[in-house]
Tab-separated table of C-alpha atoms in Angstrom:
chain	number	residue	atom	x	y	z
O	1	MET	CA	97.113	45.937	124.896
O	2	ARG	CA	97.823	44.391	121.517
O	3	GLY	CA	94.566	42.470	121.777
O	4	ILE	CA	92.602	45.639	122.401
O	5	SER	CA	94.154	47.466	119.478
O	6	GLY	CA	93.503	44.440	117.308
O	7	LEU	CA	89.896	44.469	118.364
O	8	ILE	CA	89.637	48.185	117.629
O	9	LEU	CA	91.171	47.653	114.198
O	10	ALA	CA	88.808	44.769	113.469
O	11	PHE	CA	85.840	46.865	114.600
O	12	ALA	CA	86.960	49.783	112.455
O	13	LEU	CA	87.339	47.553	109.410
O	14	ALA	CA	83.969	45.961	110.042
O	15	SER	CA	82.256	49.313	110.440
O	16	VAL	CA	83.889	50.790	107.349
O	17	GLY	CA	83.272	47.748	105.181
O	18	CYS	CA	85.388	46.548	102.331
O	19	SER	CA	85.304	48.507	99.121
O	20	SER	CA	85.757	46.796	95.793
O	21	ILE	CA	87.039	49.939	94.110
O	22	ALA	CA	90.634	49.792	92.987
O	23	SER	CA	92.744	51.495	90.386
O	24	SER	CA	96.202	51.273	88.954
O	25	ALA	CA	98.380	53.170	86.550
O	26	ILE	CA	101.511	52.494	84.556
O	27	ALA	CA	103.609	55.476	83.642
O	28	THR	CA	104.743	55.177	80.051
O	29	GLY	CA	105.687	58.728	79.250
O	30	PRO	CA	107.475	61.618	80.819
O	31	ARG	CA	107.179	61.884	84.579
O	32	ARG	CA	105.194	64.869	85.748
O	33	ALA	CA	104.087	66.292	89.041
O	34	PRO	CA	100.488	65.551	90.005
O	35	TYR	CA	98.036	67.864	88.334
O	36	ALA	CA	95.693	69.760	90.640
O	37	GLY	CA	93.500	71.450	88.072
O	38	PRO	CA	90.400	70.259	86.296
O	39	VAL	CA	90.722	67.160	84.116
O	40	ARG	CA	88.832	66.788	80.870
O	41	VAL	CA	87.117	63.474	80.220
O	42	VAL	CA	87.089	62.173	76.646
O	43	THR	CA	85.009	59.078	76.009
O	44	SER	CA	84.025	59.218	72.381
O	45	GLY	CA	87.303	58.129	70.826
O	46	GLN	CA	88.115	61.506	69.378
O	47	PRO	CA	91.840	62.114	68.984
O	48	VAL	CA	93.584	64.068	71.695
O	49	THR	CA	96.711	66.039	70.962
O	50	GLY	CA	99.243	65.784	73.735
O	51	ALA	CA	101.767	63.568	75.437
O	52	ASP	CA	100.669	60.148	76.640
O	53	LEU	CA	101.712	59.880	80.249
O	54	GLY	CA	100.505	56.423	81.077
O	55	ILE	CA	97.885	53.725	81.077
O	56	VAL	CA	95.177	53.909	83.696
O	57	GLU	CA	92.738	51.265	84.883
O	58	ALA	CA	89.975	51.402	87.476
O	59	HIS	CA	87.594	48.645	88.474
O	60	ALA	CA	84.891	47.832	90.964
O	61	ALA	CA	82.430	45.028	91.628
O	62	GLN	CA	78.743	44.577	92.363
O	63	THR	CA	76.930	47.729	93.490
O	64	GLU	CA	80.057	49.811	93.013
O	65	ALA	CA	80.500	48.599	89.434
O	66	ASN	CA	79.114	51.648	87.713
O	67	VAL	CA	80.488	54.554	85.748
O	68	GLU	CA	79.466	57.115	88.352
O	69	THR	CA	81.799	55.463	90.821
O	70	LEU	CA	84.660	54.665	88.477
O	71	VAL	CA	85.054	57.899	86.520
O	72	PRO	CA	86.140	59.989	89.548
O	73	VAL	CA	88.613	57.255	90.532
O	74	PHE	CA	89.937	57.127	86.971
O	75	VAL	CA	90.251	60.914	86.834
O	76	ALA	CA	92.114	60.992	90.138
O	77	ARG	CA	94.633	58.487	88.773
O	78	VAL	CA	95.102	60.591	85.647
O	79	ALA	CA	95.712	63.677	87.767
O	80	ARG	CA	98.264	61.786	89.871
O	81	LEU	CA	100.181	61.020	86.678
O	82	GLY	CA	100.122	64.707	85.855
O	83	GLY	CA	97.543	64.492	83.081
O	84	ASN	CA	94.868	67.034	82.334
O	85	VAL	CA	92.897	64.820	79.940
O	86	ALA	CA	91.450	61.430	80.875
O	87	VAL	CA	90.879	59.354	77.774
O	88	ILE	CA	88.563	56.430	78.446
O	89	ASP	CA	89.231	53.812	75.779
O	90	HIS	CA	87.284	50.823	77.079
O	91	VAL	CA	84.632	50.096	79.650
O	92	GLU	CA	84.161	46.354	80.003
O	93	ALA	CA	82.217	44.133	82.329
O	94	ARG	CA	83.122	40.589	83.225
O	95	PHE	CA	81.165	38.137	85.271
O	96	ASP	CA	82.396	35.681	87.858
O	97	LEU	CA	80.551	33.058	89.853
O	98	LEU	CA	81.565	33.188	93.484
O	99	GLU	CA	80.714	30.510	95.991
O	100	ARG	CA	79.698	31.569	99.455
O	101	MET	CA	78.204	29.746	102.387
O	102	HIS	CA	74.598	30.465	103.173
O	103	ALA	CA	73.058	29.811	106.594
O	104	GLU	CA	69.511	28.568	106.876
O	105	SER	CA	67.581	28.008	110.071
O	106	TYR	CA	65.010	25.314	110.421
O	107	SER	CA	62.835	23.864	113.150
O	108	TYR	CA	61.713	20.355	113.820
O	109	PRO	CA	59.726	18.539	116.474
O	110	CYS	CA	61.912	16.898	119.060
O	111	GLY	CA	60.201	15.129	121.831
O	112	PHE	CA	56.842	15.664	123.436
O	113	HIS	CA	55.508	19.202	122.654
O	114	ALA	CA	59.026	20.394	121.955
O	115	THR	CA	60.453	22.098	118.910
O	116	CYS	CA	64.113	22.261	118.195
O	117	VAL	CA	65.822	24.797	115.964
O	118	GLY	CA	68.840	24.019	113.885
O	119	THR	CA	71.049	25.806	111.418
O	120	ARG	CA	72.492	24.335	108.288
O	121	TRP	CA	75.061	25.812	105.975
O	122	TYR	CA	75.230	25.184	102.271
O	123	PRO	CA	77.147	26.743	99.400
O	124	VAL	CA	75.375	29.112	97.010
O	125	HIS	CA	76.774	30.583	93.823
O	126	GLU	CA	76.442	34.293	93.315
O	127	GLU	CA	77.184	36.082	90.064
O	128	VAL	CA	79.454	39.057	90.505
O	129	MET	CA	79.936	41.736	87.881
O	130	VAL	CA	83.281	43.472	87.728
O	131	LEU	CA	83.377	46.675	85.709
O	132	SER	CA	86.760	47.731	84.390
O	133	MET	CA	87.574	51.088	82.869
O	134	GLN	CA	90.766	51.401	80.861
O	135	GLY	CA	92.326	54.370	79.197
O	136	ARG	CA	95.148	56.824	79.124
O	137	ALA	CA	96.406	59.877	80.915
O	138	VAL	CA	97.290	62.635	78.492
O	139	ALA	CA	98.943	65.963	79.081
O	140	ALA	CA	97.503	68.285	76.491
O	141	PRO	CA	98.736	71.831	76.034
O	142	THR	CA	96.207	74.360	77.203
O	143	GLY	CA	94.176	75.578	74.276
O	144	SER	CA	94.734	72.476	72.176
O	145	LEU	CA	92.182	70.313	73.908
O	146	PRO	CA	89.857	68.583	71.486
Y	1	MET	CA	61.270	21.503	96.617
Y	2	ILE	CA	57.779	22.061	95.264
Y	3	ALA	CA	57.554	25.313	97.190
Y	4	ARG	CA	60.818	26.518	95.649
Y	5	LEU	CA	59.649	25.614	92.168
Y	6	ALA	CA	56.388	27.448	92.770
Y	7	LEU	CA	58.258	30.489	94.025
Y	8	ALA	CA	60.575	30.459	91.021
Y	9	SER	CA	57.689	30.191	88.568
Y	10	LEU	CA	55.813	32.946	90.400
Y	11	LEU	CA	58.825	35.224	90.215
Y	12	SER	CA	59.301	34.501	86.536
Y	13	LEU	CA	55.636	35.189	85.818
Y	14	SER	CA	55.665	38.432	87.742
Y	15	GLY	CA	58.774	39.610	85.870
Y	16	CYS	CA	61.448	39.543	88.532
Y	17	GLY	CA	63.927	41.861	86.943
Y	18	TYR	CA	65.048	45.445	87.021
Y	19	THR	CA	67.448	47.730	85.243
Y	20	ASP	CA	69.755	50.309	86.789
Y	21	VAL	CA	70.874	53.233	84.679
Y	22	HIS	CA	74.020	55.163	85.549
Y	23	GLU	CA	75.414	58.209	83.842
Y	24	VAL	CA	78.289	60.640	83.894
Y	25	VAL	CA	77.151	63.842	82.261
Y	26	LEU	CA	79.943	65.468	80.292
Y	27	ARG	CA	77.969	68.395	78.901
Y	28	GLN	CA	74.828	70.236	79.713
Y	29	PRO	CA	71.920	67.972	78.745
Y	30	GLN	CA	69.750	69.146	75.866
Y	31	PRO	CA	65.974	69.229	75.463
Y	32	ARG	CA	64.445	65.789	75.144
Y	33	ARG	CA	64.493	64.215	71.689
Y	34	THR	CA	61.296	62.798	70.285
Y	35	ARG	CA	62.854	60.859	67.446
Y	36	GLN	CA	64.445	57.462	67.832
Y	37	VAL	CA	67.923	57.312	69.315
Y	38	GLU	CA	70.347	55.528	67.008
Y	39	ILE	CA	72.727	52.963	68.460
Y	40	TYR	CA	76.204	52.337	67.068
Y	41	PHE	CA	78.424	49.620	68.416
Y	42	ALA	CA	82.097	50.099	69.137
Y	43	ASN	CA	83.268	48.794	65.782
Y	44	GLN	CA	80.748	50.744	63.708
Y	45	THR	CA	81.514	53.969	61.903
Y	46	VAL	CA	79.334	56.851	62.943
Y	47	PRO	CA	78.172	58.603	59.774
Y	48	ARG	CA	77.908	62.109	61.136
Y	49	PRO	CA	79.891	64.554	63.228
Y	50	PHE	CA	78.910	64.521	66.855
Y	51	TYR	CA	79.746	65.796	70.262
Y	52	GLU	CA	79.412	63.833	73.469
Y	53	ILE	CA	76.822	64.545	76.121
Y	54	ALA	CA	77.245	61.741	78.656
Y	55	LEU	CA	78.695	58.336	79.389
Y	56	LEU	CA	75.804	55.961	79.983
Y	57	GLN	CA	75.566	52.537	81.577
Y	58	ALA	CA	72.608	50.231	82.029
Y	59	VAL	CA	72.731	47.111	84.174
Y	60	GLY	CA	69.937	44.589	83.815
Y	61	HIS	CA	69.228	42.046	86.537
Y	62	GLY	CA	67.124	38.910	86.508
Y	63	THR	CA	64.656	38.827	83.668
Y	64	ASP	CA	65.988	42.195	82.474
Y	65	ALA	CA	69.457	40.735	81.981
Y	66	ASP	CA	69.362	40.802	78.211
Y	67	ALA	CA	70.537	43.058	75.423
Y	68	GLU	CA	67.025	44.204	74.564
Y	69	ASP	CA	66.236	45.571	78.013
Y	70	VAL	CA	69.570	47.234	78.662
Y	71	GLY	CA	69.609	48.676	75.138
Y	72	GLU	CA	66.120	50.069	75.650
Y	73	ALA	CA	67.152	51.566	78.991
Y	74	LEU	CA	70.144	53.235	77.350
Y	75	SER	CA	67.959	54.606	74.549
Y	76	GLN	CA	65.392	56.042	76.942
Y	77	ARG	CA	68.023	57.722	79.065
Y	78	ALA	CA	69.784	59.073	75.972
Y	79	ALA	CA	66.514	60.511	74.679
Y	80	SER	CA	65.821	62.187	77.988
Y	81	LEU	CA	69.283	63.770	77.868
Y	82	GLY	CA	68.574	65.090	74.384
Y	83	CYS	CA	70.957	62.768	72.567
Y	84	ASP	CA	70.609	61.707	68.943
Y	85	ALA	CA	72.659	58.537	69.192
Y	86	ILE	CA	74.655	56.267	71.440
Y	87	VAL	CA	78.070	55.485	70.035
Y	88	ARG	CA	80.749	53.013	71.111
Y	89	THR	CA	78.055	50.830	72.585
Y	90	ARG	CA	79.199	47.632	74.233
Y	91	ILE	CA	77.005	44.962	75.769
Y	92	ASP	CA	78.418	42.335	78.110
Y	93	GLN	CA	76.125	39.464	78.935
Y	94	GLY	CA	76.346	37.392	82.079
Y	95	TYR	CA	74.126	34.651	83.429
Y	96	SER	CA	71.825	36.854	85.488
Y	97	ILE	CA	73.317	40.293	84.803
Y	98	ALA	CA	73.733	42.226	81.565
Y	99	ASN	CA	75.754	45.395	81.250
Y	100	ALA	CA	75.612	47.976	78.476
Y	101	VAL	CA	77.850	51.010	78.164
Y	102	GLY	CA	77.765	53.722	75.526
Y	103	VAL	CA	78.496	57.355	74.861
Y	104	CYS	CA	75.411	59.469	74.411
Y	105	VAL	CA	76.055	62.018	71.643
Y	106	ARG	CA	74.278	64.697	69.733
Y	107	TRP	CA	74.742	65.370	66.062
Y	108	ALA	CA	76.838	68.402	65.279
Y	109	GLY	CA	75.898	68.691	61.617
Y	110	ARG	CA	74.015	67.007	58.851
Y	111	VAL	CA	75.310	65.307	55.747
Y	112	LYS	CA	73.416	66.177	52.610
Y	113	VAL	CA	73.922	64.174	49.425
Y	114	VAL	CA	73.654	66.122	46.200
Y	115	SER	CA	74.065	64.566	42.772
Y	116	GLN	CA	76.285	66.155	40.145
Y	117	GLU	CA	73.320	66.691	37.882
Y	118	GLY	CA	71.221	68.145	40.655
Y	119	ALA	CA	74.049	70.385	41.727
Y	120	ALA	CA	74.589	71.552	38.173
Y	121	ARG	CA	70.875	72.301	37.798
Y	122	ARG	CA	70.996	74.429	40.928
Y	123	GLY	CA	74.314	75.994	40.024
Y	124	ILE	CA	76.138	74.491	42.990
Y	125	ALA	CA	79.729	73.390	42.680
Y	126	PRO	CA	80.188	69.905	44.116
Y	127	ALA	CA	82.065	69.997	47.377
Y	128	ALA	CA	84.966	67.784	48.304
Y	129	PRO	CA	84.317	65.114	50.901
Y	130	ALA	CA	85.140	66.070	54.414
Y	131	PRO	CA	88.189	64.281	55.745
Y	132	ALA	CA	87.830	62.095	58.759
Y	133	HIS	CA	88.364	63.503	62.233
Y	134	VAL	CA	88.235	67.171	61.480
Y	135	ALA	CA	86.170	69.816	63.096
Y	136	SER	CA	83.364	70.824	60.823
Y	137	GLN	CA	81.498	73.089	63.223
Y	138	PRO	CA	82.475	76.089	65.268
Y	139	PRO	CA	83.942	74.914	68.538
Y	140	PRO	CA	81.633	74.720	71.501
Y	141	ALA	CA	82.353	76.708	74.546
Y	142	GLN	CA	82.964	74.322	77.348
Y	143	ALA	CA	83.929	70.752	77.874
Y	144	ALA	CA	83.093	68.629	80.783
Y	145	GLU	CA	85.838	68.880	83.203
Y	146	SER	CA	86.440	67.183	86.399
Y	147	GLY	CA	89.307	67.410	88.672
Y	148	GLY	CA	90.926	66.288	91.803
Y	149	ALA	CA	91.456	68.817	94.526
Y	150	ALA	CA	90.509	71.951	92.661
Y	151	ALA	CA	87.624	70.479	90.677
Y	152	ALA	CA	86.674	73.840	89.255
Y	153	SER	CA	85.189	73.968	85.793
Y	154	ARG	CA	86.859	76.026	83.133
Y	155	PRO	CA	85.646	76.742	79.597
Y	156	THR	CA	87.436	74.584	77.074
Y	157	PRO	CA	86.507	74.408	73.406
Y	158	ILE	CA	85.599	71.016	72.001
Y	159	PRO	CA	85.055	70.800	68.275
Y	160	PRO	CA	82.870	67.919	67.182
Y	161	VAL	CA	84.451	64.884	65.615
Y	162	ALA	CA	83.797	64.462	61.924
Y	163	GLN	CA	83.456	60.885	60.829
Y	164	PRO	CA	83.735	59.676	57.246
Y	165	GLU	CA	80.409	59.939	55.502
Y	166	PRO	CA	78.826	56.775	54.115
Y	167	ALA	CA	78.128	56.327	50.435
Y	168	GLN	CA	74.412	56.803	49.997
Y	169	PRO	CA	72.337	56.244	46.879
Y	170	ASP	CA	71.007	59.405	45.341
Y	171	PRO	CA	67.405	59.297	44.175
Y	172	SER	CA	67.807	62.222	41.781
Y	173	GLY	CA	70.794	61.018	39.823
Y	174	PRO	CA	72.672	57.858	39.064
Y	175	THR	CA	76.129	59.209	39.860
Y	176	PRO	CA	76.509	60.248	43.464
Y	177	ILE	CA	79.259	62.601	44.365
Y	178	PRO	CA	80.932	62.881	47.697
Y	179	PRO	CA	78.515	64.346	50.189
Y	180	ALA	CA	78.919	67.865	51.418
Y	181	PRO	CA	78.054	68.880	54.922
Y	182	SER	CA	75.315	71.403	55.325
Y	183	ALA	CA	73.611	73.058	58.191
Y	184	ASP	CA	71.061	71.059	60.099
Y	185	PRO	CA	68.337	73.123	61.710
Y	186	ASP	CA	67.805	70.313	64.145
Y	187	ALA	CA	71.395	69.791	65.129
Y	188	GLY	CA	72.827	72.935	66.561
Y	189	PRO	CA	76.303	73.568	67.833
Y	190	PRO	CA	77.312	72.169	71.169
Y	191	PRO	CA	75.979	74.011	74.172
Y	192	ASP	CA	77.901	76.723	75.841
Y	193	GLU	CA	77.683	75.306	79.300
Y	194	GLY	CA	79.443	72.180	80.384
Y	195	THR	CA	79.121	70.237	83.566
Y	196	SER	CA	81.839	69.473	85.994
Y	197	LEU	CA	82.188	66.099	87.522
C-alpha cells in the first residue's frame, strides 16, 4: 500500500514538474493581517509614505526567471504581510554553471553485418540564470499613495 | 571533432542568438514614440520628472548575450509602449546569457532654462529651482494595481517624481539661473487609465 502511494506521489511530482519559483519575506514592522485588496507596484524609486512592514524577495531560474512571473509572486508576499504597496528596489540576475549528465547514443559495427548501439554519458555544463527581485512591503494610508 | 567545429562555426555565422523581452505594464501604454528612448542606469540622476509605464526585462541568449542587444531590445519595447526613457537600468552579463532590467517611463514635464538677462528682457521673474522629489504636475488618475484574491483595480493618484534638474549652459547669457519647469506640449500628464496586474 505504501509502495503504491509512493508511486502515485512520484507520478504526481513528475507530471507537475519542479518549479524554480520561490519567495520569502522578513517582517520588520508592525504585524498586520493579510491584505486582500489591490496592491500598488512601485518600481521607479519614488518615495512611498507609509509603514515598512517587511523585506520581500522572490526569485526564479531559467525560463521562469522573468519579471512577468516574479511580480505576481512578489505582490502576493507583500499582501501576506498586510501591505498595500509593493516597492521593488532591486531586480538582479546572477549566473551559475550547473553540471548535468548528458546521454548520447552511438552505433558501431560489431561482427559480420551487425551494428551495435551503445549509450555513453558525459557531463555538460549549462549556464543557469537566476533572477531575484528584492523590495519592501509598505502599508500606505489610503489617499496618500504616491 | 571536425563536425562539431563546423557546426559551431556555422551557428556563429548564421547568428545563433535571440532576445526575449518581458514586461509588466503598470499604466496604460501610450502612443508609440518616434524619438530616441533615453537610457539611465541605476546610479544616474534622471533630469526630468517622470511617471512609470512598465517594468521591462530583456534576456539575450547566444550571440545576443551582450549589453548592446539587450539594451536595443529594451529601447524598442519602450518606444512601442510610448516611453521617453528607461530609468534604473541594470545589465547583468553572463557567459551565454545577458539580462537587462529597467523601468520604462514617460516625461511628466519639461525643464526650460532661462537666463537672468533673457528673463529680464521678457519681463519674467526667475523662478526658484524645483526641489527634488516633489510633484510638479497634477496627479494622474490611476496607478497600476495588482492584488491577491480581489485583484480589482481602483483609481489611485500618482504624481510624477521630480528629480533635481541638471545645470545646463545657457546660450543666451553667461549666467544661468536655476531652471524653471514649464509645460511640455509633448509630455502630457499621466494617463487616466491604469492597468491591473
